[in-house]
Amino acid sequence: MNKKKAYLILEDGTTFQGFSFGAERPTSGEVVFNTAMTGYPESLTDPSYSGQILVPTFPLIGNYGVPPEVDNGLSIFMESSKIHVQALVISDYSVEHSHWNANKSLDQWLKEQNVPGIYGVDTRQLTKIIRERGVMLATIVMEGGDLTLEHQKFEDPNVENLVAKVSCCGLEKYEPTKNAPETPLNIVLVDCGCKYNIIRCLAKRGATVTRVPWDYDFTQLEYDGVMLSNGPGNPAMCGITVENIKKAIAKGKPIFGICMGNQLLSMAAGGTTYKMKYGHRSHNQPALEVGTNHAVITSQNHGYAVDTTTLGSDWEPYYVNLNDGTCEGIRHKSKPFFSVQFHPEAASGPNDTEYLFDTFLALCKK
Amino acid sequence: MQEIKKNPTKVLLLGSGALKIGEAGEFDYSGSQALKALKEEGIFTVLINPNIATIQTSENIADRVYFLPVTPDFVEQVIEKERPEGILLAFGGQTALNCGVKLYQSGVLEKYNVRVLGTPVQAIIDTEDRKEFVKKLDEINVKTIKSEAVTTVSEAKRVAAELGYPIIIRAAYTLGGLGSGFCDNESELDVLAAKAFTYSPQILVEKSLKGWKEVEYEVVRDKYDNCITVCNMENFDPLGIHTGESIVVAPSQTLTNSEYHKLRRIAIKIIRHIGIVGECNVQYALDPNSEDYRVIEVNARLSRSSALASKATGYPLAFVAAKLGLGYGLHELKNAVTKSTTACFEPALDYVVCKIPRWDLGKFKGVSRELGSSMKSVGEVMAIGRNFEEAVQKGLRMIGQGMHGFVANKELAVENIDESLSHPTDKRIFVIAQALKKGYDVEKIHALTKIDRWFLHKLQGIFDLERELGQFKKIDDVPNDLLLELKQKGFSDFQIARIIFGENINVEEKMGVVRNHRKQQGITPVVKQIDTLAAEYPAQTNYLYLTYNGVAHDVEFKAPQPPKGGYINPNQTSGISCPPPSGELEGASDAVIVLGSGAYRIGSSVEFDWCSVNAVNTIRQSGLKAIMINYNPETVSTDYDMCDRLYFDELTLERVLDITDLEQPRGVIVSVGGQIPNNLAVRLNNNNVHILGTSAENIDKAEDRHRFSQMCDDLGIDQPQWKEMTSLEDIYAFADKVGFPLLIRPSYVLSGAAMNVVSNRDELEGFLTLATNVSKQHPVVVTEFIENAKEIEIDAVAKNGEVLIYAISEHVEFAGVHSGDATMVFPAQKLYVETMRRIKKIARQVAKGLNITGPFNMQLMAKNNDIKVIECNLRASRSFPFVSKVLKVNFIEIATKVMLDLEPNIPHKSAFELDYVGIKAPQFSFSRLQKADPILGVEMASTGEVGCIGEDFNEAILKSMLSVGYTIPKKRVLLSTGDSRSKTDMLPAAKILQQKGYELFATPGTANFLAENGVKATVLHWPDSAEKPNTLDYIKEREIDLVVNIPKNLSKSELSNDYTIRRSAIDFNIPLITNARLARAFIEAFCAIGRDEISIKSWEEYR
């Protein structure tokens, strides 16, 4: 690989020098770190990262290359049809990859998708800066580019409606997986930036999934349950979705929200959300089911959180984060509505909480 | 804690005994942590462990310590006496686990109402019995290796035929794969199966999955069924090589998210189904061409891997497992590293660690060097880096076998590269380097080794960098970008110097040139923390490593730091770095650096960890900051809470200087970590690092044979005659003058062990012409070898040349057995007062002559009150913990105070006043070292030791011999007692045996001798004789309870008959003694006192 320098410039002027890989072009976005040790193909294709520059804290990236994309249907090892991050910043890039299921290198894939990457950066130092000062905007500049702080164009992705950008355009239907148990259930999936694995988790349990755009009034459809997906950016952009959820609550059929879905259900329940200093992005977040000794390790990717004190009186905390006490889920005290801030569908990350899909579908059957 | 637990008030913890292959220092670490966890709860702790050199058997760790064998009979007696409410079985390795299972099965635990804390015994049995294990995993549809447990050789053959060769055999209930191996055909199976049955009544025959990836998970579960996996690890070497023999990386590097979490999910499913409470380890085979997997085994206890996982992640596994055993939930415990977050999480690493085993196969005669499914390594190192290349090259230096990394080493003579790649030995990774040099590509090496291409590409990258650097002949010509990249990929200054300047230069000097140049260019390492959460939360941790893959330190230093290329931080480092309160060094001069012991190896083991930890404790108690440098994951000194700052990094001159540059310490202690730090003294001193205690100049004076000898001559102290010579003629002339036997120490060895004793001219000629090379460049030291002399050791501490305290011990064996293999008695029981007095005087003279400040040890020999000094080390010795604990005076505490120039508190206590005897006995691991001759000589062979205390010599020797695996023979003893002198030596013992009603067997010569002296013994013919009854049959049929085989002379060219007897005794697991003095002492002891008469007394009861 020819070594061409590239730079990451944070809005406070901190500059890291590294080397370019992937697409050789400048860009800008919000810098976030993720402490997961595996799963870069899954993370890069996670629509929740839309607008963000991803910094994996694990230094060795690219080791097992990139799995093949499947043309029709859901790519098995990816979470959407394309890379969503603005850029990837890492410490050590494995030029040579090795895996039975790889058909290209990470460098090649980033180039194909026109996404820039930088390797050779002290990602631990970068992470500490983000941890102490909060998430920041940043630019990526290629060798020879203008490095002066005043000339950087820091574009804040959160001012635009990222959900609208990544949501699907029309209704899409997914049949149950072959050999799945027979479960004649119709689930509406509200796509705010949905990861494929949510669909897989429902389909392999025998459900038929109808994926609808974020602003679609799904309450007109016939359904047995509503699944609210994850998604990027500020939940406040999704006022329409919240209104639709309110209608669904009135309708009474089960509702299950994940990540952004948790925030939207909370807003429908009268609650508010706030932006966290640097969010939770990792595979090792511990959550406790409130009122029990049941603790789970969860996969997370969110920058906003729910303030549970603002919820309506019919609602209660469901899960709580064992490290910092933040909201990890809410539920209705008597009705089949619940949501979690973490990702029970994992991909990437631990799938200890996949049982929540069973819980949800069992409610839908009633 | 949220709720009040009903803790037991008294808990018994079983230790693992002596260090042996497969069961080493990791259990000192896990036991110590468990005891700490119990102590925090206010629980009274009782520990049984005869390993006197451990931290866990020190004061203030357990409330009561028994230096007794960890066997069901002794443990029952302790239970009867102590009446504990609970017992912990998972912290003392397989030894403790097996003992616990037996106590459970025999009803002892129930009888005394002792509750097993943590994992229930039935769950342990389910994982240990292969049939049960497979059945259990079948119940939850988890795949195991297709296999069958059998109890006879013919059954084994039938199963093997069904499965198809190659197959692997495993013995149930054994340590680290003992009695296991691969068989390619039926005749190999015949041999191996017979052997395996001697270890276990049940063996497992299974299909071999050679070439699959090997992956491990460390899983934790609490009583609420909450589970976490603390770490996963991937073996560099594919399946087929025991995980203890493999290079291992953590976390896994070639697994996708899907594979990682599939195996994680299964591990949790298993731990739940089996019902572990605490920690367990799951080993997998993973198909390199699909997501197919098999579970290899589950260890329902803390293991070597869990110790490694603990150090690799910073997660205190043993501590947490002990708390879970008491009934806590994971979510009720805090993360001890961050102190703010919960223990219920999975560590996120932002670095990679590389574990590399340390072998000492060169110490053994005849041993097979091929790696396979049973473990032979004696220790390990863990290297931390921010890429694989950095970690692996650090690690290859750490193992301390003369290698400088992956490349730029001395040329390795490999006869057949293909063969060496496909049949790996302890040199495997260096053979890969050799193959690359010969033009092999990654594909070809992969085809021969099955090592994943990812690792091989990384190694190829290191090799390519070497080539790139090789184009430059001057350091000034090397571009900074390249120099930085070399450092980032783990190249040492030494490697760089050698590549640029070639081999035939003063590398030491050129290394300094490289160092100065790169420092001028601002190419220096940064210090990073291991914080369990990849910097997500601020952590108050002092667990540190150095890397070139970074631009900023995680901790603060007094000394100004040079800026890093390309990094601009307008806000400075303040506000983002987090100096830990404990690690914040108020003034640089408050810091004292202690250099640790490095990898455990034969000759340097847990005893130096004890010394290091005690030095650190003393420094901290003195109000100073202790900084530890060590890289051995099996130690307590590398625990997160032992010191103010822990640098888990290399003990090379380069790295220590990097650290002293940053820390600017008051001084460095080099005398408590054994030979590795000791060897650095002079060079550190030359680089203006202050050595605390005895000066580097005087350390060199003791280490340099010529200078030390000169001093002894000046002081009138006698030494065995010796001479360093460079020609054969000189050596023969010396031999004519001094006479035989002679001890030969070549500086260059072609094959076999470095030192040898020769008894006559023929042997001398043979050794000098075949095994070594005598020349100007390679001088040979020849020393007079005095037979039948007593060997005596003195351990002491001096200040400014005045001896403050000392301990004199004697060996049971005569001089000639390496002091590490000798059985040591303290206080000496059979020395003349005159001898003692003169030894004391010599020690005083030497202390004065070398102006010693700190610890030292001397080995001497005495024959008819004629005393000669063999060796003097100006550092703590192997026996420091032993004499400290027997005398109950901490020699290291005194030595450390002296080195810090503080007033030590010297108790007025004399060894003459002790009403008891301490005996330190060696532990051998010959059963692991296939084909090695289990014989004692001038090269050390033991892997560990125990130290027991008794009312008298007999009781102490019995306790210590039983602790290292000997058993009192029931009925039959085989004697084969060597030359006439040892035959005579052994005669009294034979008579006592006869009186006691033992049935004696002897080889023809010995039987004759005994008959002539009125002792009746049945003749057993030599193994190579066709005559019956034959020794070999009796050994194979296990008709003998104890074998005494005394080699006929001191040379290594033993008759094959004797070798066969010794080796088969080992292979068929029959106690073997090869030294006449020791055999006699043991026999007299068990004939004098019965097993029932052995007293069960704790350490504190000996006053």
Tab-separated table of C-alpha atoms in Angstrom, chain B residues 412-642:
chain	number	residue	atom	x	y	z
B	412	LEU	CA	19.298	-20.987	13.562
B	413	ALA	CA	20.548	-24.259	12.171
B	414	VAL	CA	17.531	-25.964	10.660
B	415	GLU	CA	18.274	-29.150	8.814
B	416	ASN	CA	14.966	-29.618	7.104
B	417	ILE	CA	12.662	-26.628	7.104
B	418	ASP	CA	9.624	-28.462	5.749
B	419	GLU	CA	9.956	-31.133	8.396
B	420	SER	CA	10.493	-28.583	11.156
B	421	LEU	CA	7.445	-26.610	10.059
B	422	SER	CA	5.140	-29.600	9.931
B	423	HIS	CA	6.525	-31.163	13.124
B	424	PRO	CA	6.885	-28.147	15.375
B	425	THR	CA	9.349	-27.940	18.236
B	426	ASP	CA	9.997	-25.244	20.824
B	427	LYS	CA	11.819	-23.334	18.067
B	428	ARG	CA	8.808	-23.244	15.753
B	429	ILE	CA	8.428	-19.496	15.303
B	430	PHE	CA	12.105	-19.065	14.522
B	431	VAL	CA	11.858	-21.785	11.926
B	432	ILE	CA	9.193	-19.640	10.272
B	433	ALA	CA	11.674	-16.749	10.194
B	434	GLN	CA	14.200	-19.087	8.636
B	435	ALA	CA	11.667	-20.256	6.055
B	436	LEU	CA	10.899	-16.649	5.067
B	437	LYS	CA	14.601	-16.069	4.649
B	438	LYS	CA	14.755	-19.073	2.357
B	439	GLY	CA	12.009	-17.569	0.247
B	440	TYR	CA	8.988	-19.525	1.465
B	441	ASP	CA	5.785	-17.562	1.001
B	442	VAL	CA	2.840	-17.348	3.361
B	443	GLU	CA	0.871	-19.968	1.407
B	444	LYS	CA	3.619	-22.521	1.624
B	445	ILE	CA	4.202	-21.966	5.332
B	446	HIS	CA	0.469	-22.134	5.937
B	447	ALA	CA	0.254	-25.430	4.089
B	448	LEU	CA	2.950	-26.903	6.315
B	449	THR	CA	1.914	-25.401	9.656
B	450	LYS	CA	-1.825	-24.686	9.320
B	451	ILE	CA	-1.162	-21.457	11.197
B	452	ASP	CA	-3.732	-18.893	10.093
B	453	ARG	CA	-2.480	-16.745	7.230
B	454	TRP	CA	-3.276	-13.604	9.185
B	455	PHE	CA	-0.526	-14.335	11.699
B	456	LEU	CA	1.865	-15.372	8.956
B	457	HIS	CA	1.259	-12.176	6.988
B	458	LYS	CA	2.090	-10.173	10.083
B	459	LEU	CA	5.325	-12.103	10.532
B	460	GLN	CA	6.101	-11.619	6.863
B	461	GLY	CA	5.614	-7.890	7.436
B	462	ILE	CA	8.248	-7.924	10.192
B	463	PHE	CA	10.589	-9.798	7.891
B	464	ASP	CA	10.005	-7.286	5.064
B	465	LEU	CA	10.776	-4.396	7.389
B	466	GLU	CA	14.058	-6.025	8.320
B	467	ARG	CA	14.910	-6.197	4.612
B	468	GLU	CA	13.964	-2.581	4.107
B	469	LEU	CA	16.167	-1.442	6.969
B	470	GLY	CA	18.991	-3.648	5.751
B	471	GLN	CA	19.540	-1.286	2.807
B	472	PHE	CA	20.921	1.327	5.167
B	473	LYS	CA	24.413	1.245	6.585
B	474	LYS	CA	24.202	4.362	8.750
B	475	ILE	CA	21.574	5.210	11.309
B	476	ASP	CA	21.524	8.842	10.100
B	477	ASP	CA	20.410	7.627	6.667
B	478	VAL	CA	17.348	5.834	7.987
B	479	PRO	CA	14.257	7.979	7.370
B	480	ASN	CA	12.376	8.855	10.543
B	481	ASP	CA	9.157	7.418	9.163
B	482	LEU	CA	10.850	4.045	8.724
B	483	LEU	CA	12.502	4.202	12.131
B	484	LEU	CA	9.169	4.975	13.766
B	485	GLU	CA	7.487	2.163	11.871
B	486	LEU	CA	10.178	-0.274	13.020
B	487	LYS	CA	9.636	0.743	16.612
B	488	GLN	CA	5.864	0.513	16.155
B	489	LYS	CA	6.299	-3.017	14.875
B	490	GLY	CA	8.257	-3.983	17.961
B	491	PHE	CA	11.876	-3.756	16.805
B	492	SER	CA	14.323	-3.210	19.651
B	493	ASP	CA	17.298	-0.875	19.401
B	494	PHE	CA	19.397	-4.032	19.518
B	495	GLN	CA	17.667	-5.485	16.445
B	496	ILE	CA	17.990	-2.212	14.577
B	497	ALA	CA	21.673	-1.939	15.503
B	498	ARG	CA	22.358	-5.478	14.374
B	499	ILE	CA	20.512	-5.059	11.073
B	500	ILE	CA	22.306	-1.816	10.232
B	501	PHE	CA	25.761	-2.515	11.552
B	502	GLY	CA	25.943	-6.249	10.999
B	503	GLU	CA	26.691	-9.026	13.425
B	504	ASN	CA	30.350	-8.563	14.121
B	505	ILE	CA	30.254	-5.297	15.982
B	506	ASN	CA	29.923	-4.257	19.580
B	507	VAL	CA	26.159	-4.369	19.511
B	508	GLU	CA	25.950	-2.972	23.025
B	509	GLU	CA	27.686	0.198	21.899
B	510	LYS	CA	25.782	0.498	18.620
B	511	MET	CA	22.551	-0.017	20.490
B	512	GLY	CA	23.371	3.161	22.392
B	513	VAL	CA	23.942	4.901	19.069
B	514	VAL	CA	20.472	3.869	17.882
B	515	ARG	CA	18.904	4.906	21.165
B	516	ASN	CA	20.480	8.347	21.184
B	517	HIS	CA	19.622	8.938	17.556
B	518	ARG	CA	15.968	8.062	17.917
B	519	LYS	CA	15.618	10.060	21.121
B	520	GLN	CA	17.008	13.057	19.285
B	521	GLN	CA	14.427	12.491	16.581
B	522	GLY	CA	11.659	12.372	19.197
B	523	ILE	CA	10.973	8.681	18.641
B	524	THR	CA	10.155	7.503	22.149
B	525	PRO	CA	7.435	5.232	23.496
B	526	VAL	CA	4.281	6.351	25.282
B	527	VAL	CA	2.773	4.837	28.402
B	528	LYS	CA	-0.776	3.513	28.175
B	529	GLN	CA	-3.124	2.151	30.812
B	530	ILE	CA	-4.968	-1.117	30.900
B	531	ASP	CA	-8.311	0.008	32.222
B	532	THR	CA	-10.806	-2.787	31.285
B	533	LEU	CA	-13.073	-0.399	29.366
B	534	ALA	CA	-10.937	0.918	26.508
B	535	ALA	CA	-10.969	4.436	27.975
B	536	GLU	CA	-14.765	4.658	27.977
B	537	TYR	CA	-14.733	5.593	31.666
B	538	PRO	CA	-11.945	7.256	33.667
B	539	ALA	CA	-10.103	4.514	35.515
B	540	GLN	CA	-7.915	4.773	38.566
B	541	THR	CA	-5.508	2.172	37.391
B	542	ASN	CA	-1.769	1.896	37.635
B	543	TYR	CA	-1.550	-1.044	35.246
B	544	LEU	CA	0.670	0.228	32.418
B	545	TYR	CA	2.560	-0.781	29.304
B	546	LEU	CA	4.713	1.004	26.756
B	547	THR	CA	3.992	1.316	23.071
B	548	TYR	CA	5.201	3.274	20.084
B	549	ASN	CA	1.691	3.235	18.630
B	550	GLY	CA	0.521	6.365	20.327
B	551	VAL	CA	1.107	10.085	20.708
B	552	ALA	CA	0.319	10.750	24.352
B	553	HIS	CA	0.850	9.213	27.781
B	554	ASP	CA	-2.071	8.152	29.942
B	555	VAL	CA	-0.252	9.098	33.128
B	556	GLU	CA	1.753	12.155	34.063
B	557	PHE	CA	5.470	12.402	34.576
B	558	LYS	CA	7.703	14.952	36.178
B	559	ALA	CA	10.126	14.938	33.297
B	560	PRO	CA	9.124	17.072	30.282
B	561	GLN	CA	7.888	14.984	27.380
B	562	PRO	CA	8.890	15.610	23.775
B	563	PRO	CA	6.076	16.368	21.317
B	564	LYS	CA	4.972	13.626	18.932
B	565	GLY	CA	5.039	14.035	15.175
B	566	GLY	CA	1.776	15.095	13.619
B	567	TYR	CA	-0.113	15.428	16.891
B	568	ILE	CA	-1.445	18.815	17.872
B	569	ASN	CA	-3.350	19.234	21.087
B	570	PRO	CA	-4.155	22.874	21.762
B	571	ASN	CA	-5.448	22.057	25.252
B	572	GLN	CA	-2.282	20.305	26.394
B	573	THR	CA	-2.592	17.026	28.147
B	574	SER	CA	-4.052	18.413	31.356
B	575	GLY	CA	-7.698	17.692	31.756
B	576	ILE	CA	-7.639	14.620	29.594
B	577	SER	CA	-5.035	12.405	31.104
B	578	CYS	CA	-5.980	10.891	34.398
B	579	PRO	CA	-3.211	10.515	36.905
B	580	PRO	CA	-4.346	7.826	39.318
B	581	PRO	CA	-4.248	9.081	42.890
B	582	SER	CA	-2.124	6.171	43.947
B	583	GLY	CA	0.079	6.465	40.926
B	584	GLU	CA	0.605	10.180	41.112
B	585	LEU	CA	4.199	10.519	42.074
B	586	GLU	CA	4.602	13.564	44.222
B	587	GLY	CA	8.326	13.890	43.761
B	588	ALA	CA	10.353	11.791	41.427
B	589	SER	CA	12.732	10.837	44.196
B	590	ASP	CA	9.932	9.057	46.055
B	591	ALA	CA	9.764	6.370	43.441
B	592	VAL	CA	11.689	3.149	43.695
B	593	ILE	CA	11.691	0.705	40.811
B	594	VAL	CA	11.771	-3.013	41.527
B	595	LEU	CA	12.763	-5.279	38.660
B	596	GLY	CA	10.783	-8.535	38.742
B	597	SER	CA	11.750	-12.040	37.815
B	598	GLY	CA	10.422	-12.446	34.291
B	599	ALA	CA	9.197	-15.810	33.017
B	600	TYR	CA	9.281	-18.735	35.365
B	601	ARG	CA	11.901	-21.159	34.241
B	602	ILE	CA	13.942	-23.904	35.735
B	603	GLY	CA	16.043	-22.104	38.298
B	604	SER	CA	13.935	-18.987	38.668
B	605	SER	CA	10.433	-19.296	39.834
B	606	VAL	CA	7.782	-18.225	42.334
B	607	GLU	CA	10.397	-17.643	45.061
B	608	PHE	CA	11.578	-14.532	43.231
B	609	ASP	CA	8.028	-13.314	42.955
B	610	TRP	CA	7.768	-13.638	46.715
B	611	CYS	CA	10.945	-11.598	47.046
B	612	SER	CA	9.719	-8.952	44.590
B	613	VAL	CA	6.356	-8.592	46.293
B	614	ASN	CA	7.947	-8.306	49.703
B	615	ALA	CA	10.327	-5.650	48.426
B	616	VAL	CA	7.375	-3.720	46.984
B	617	ASN	CA	5.443	-4.044	50.260
B	618	THR	CA	8.393	-2.765	52.250
B	619	ILE	CA	8.882	0.193	49.926
B	620	ARG	CA	5.239	1.171	50.283
B	621	GLN	CA	5.245	0.691	54.035
B	622	SER	CA	8.240	3.012	54.161
B	623	GLY	CA	6.162	5.792	52.643
B	624	LEU	CA	7.724	5.563	49.211
B	625	LYS	CA	6.190	4.724	45.844
B	626	ALA	CA	6.917	1.298	44.459
B	627	ILE	CA	7.130	0.787	40.715
B	628	MET	CA	7.207	-2.790	39.479
B	629	ILE	CA	8.454	-3.983	36.106
B	630	ASN	CA	7.606	-7.563	35.213
B	631	TYR	CA	5.867	-9.466	32.428
B	632	ASN	CA	4.970	-12.810	33.900
B	633	PRO	CA	1.194	-13.359	33.936
B	634	GLU	CA	1.500	-16.135	36.534
B	635	THR	CA	2.652	-13.818	39.293
B	636	VAL	CA	1.250	-11.887	42.206
B	637	SER	CA	3.738	-9.061	41.625
B	638	THR	CA	1.831	-8.206	38.447
B	639	ASP	CA	-1.487	-7.946	40.266
B	640	TYR	CA	-3.301	-4.679	39.795
B	641	ASP	CA	-3.225	-3.680	43.444
B	642	MET	CA	0.256	-4.693	44.542
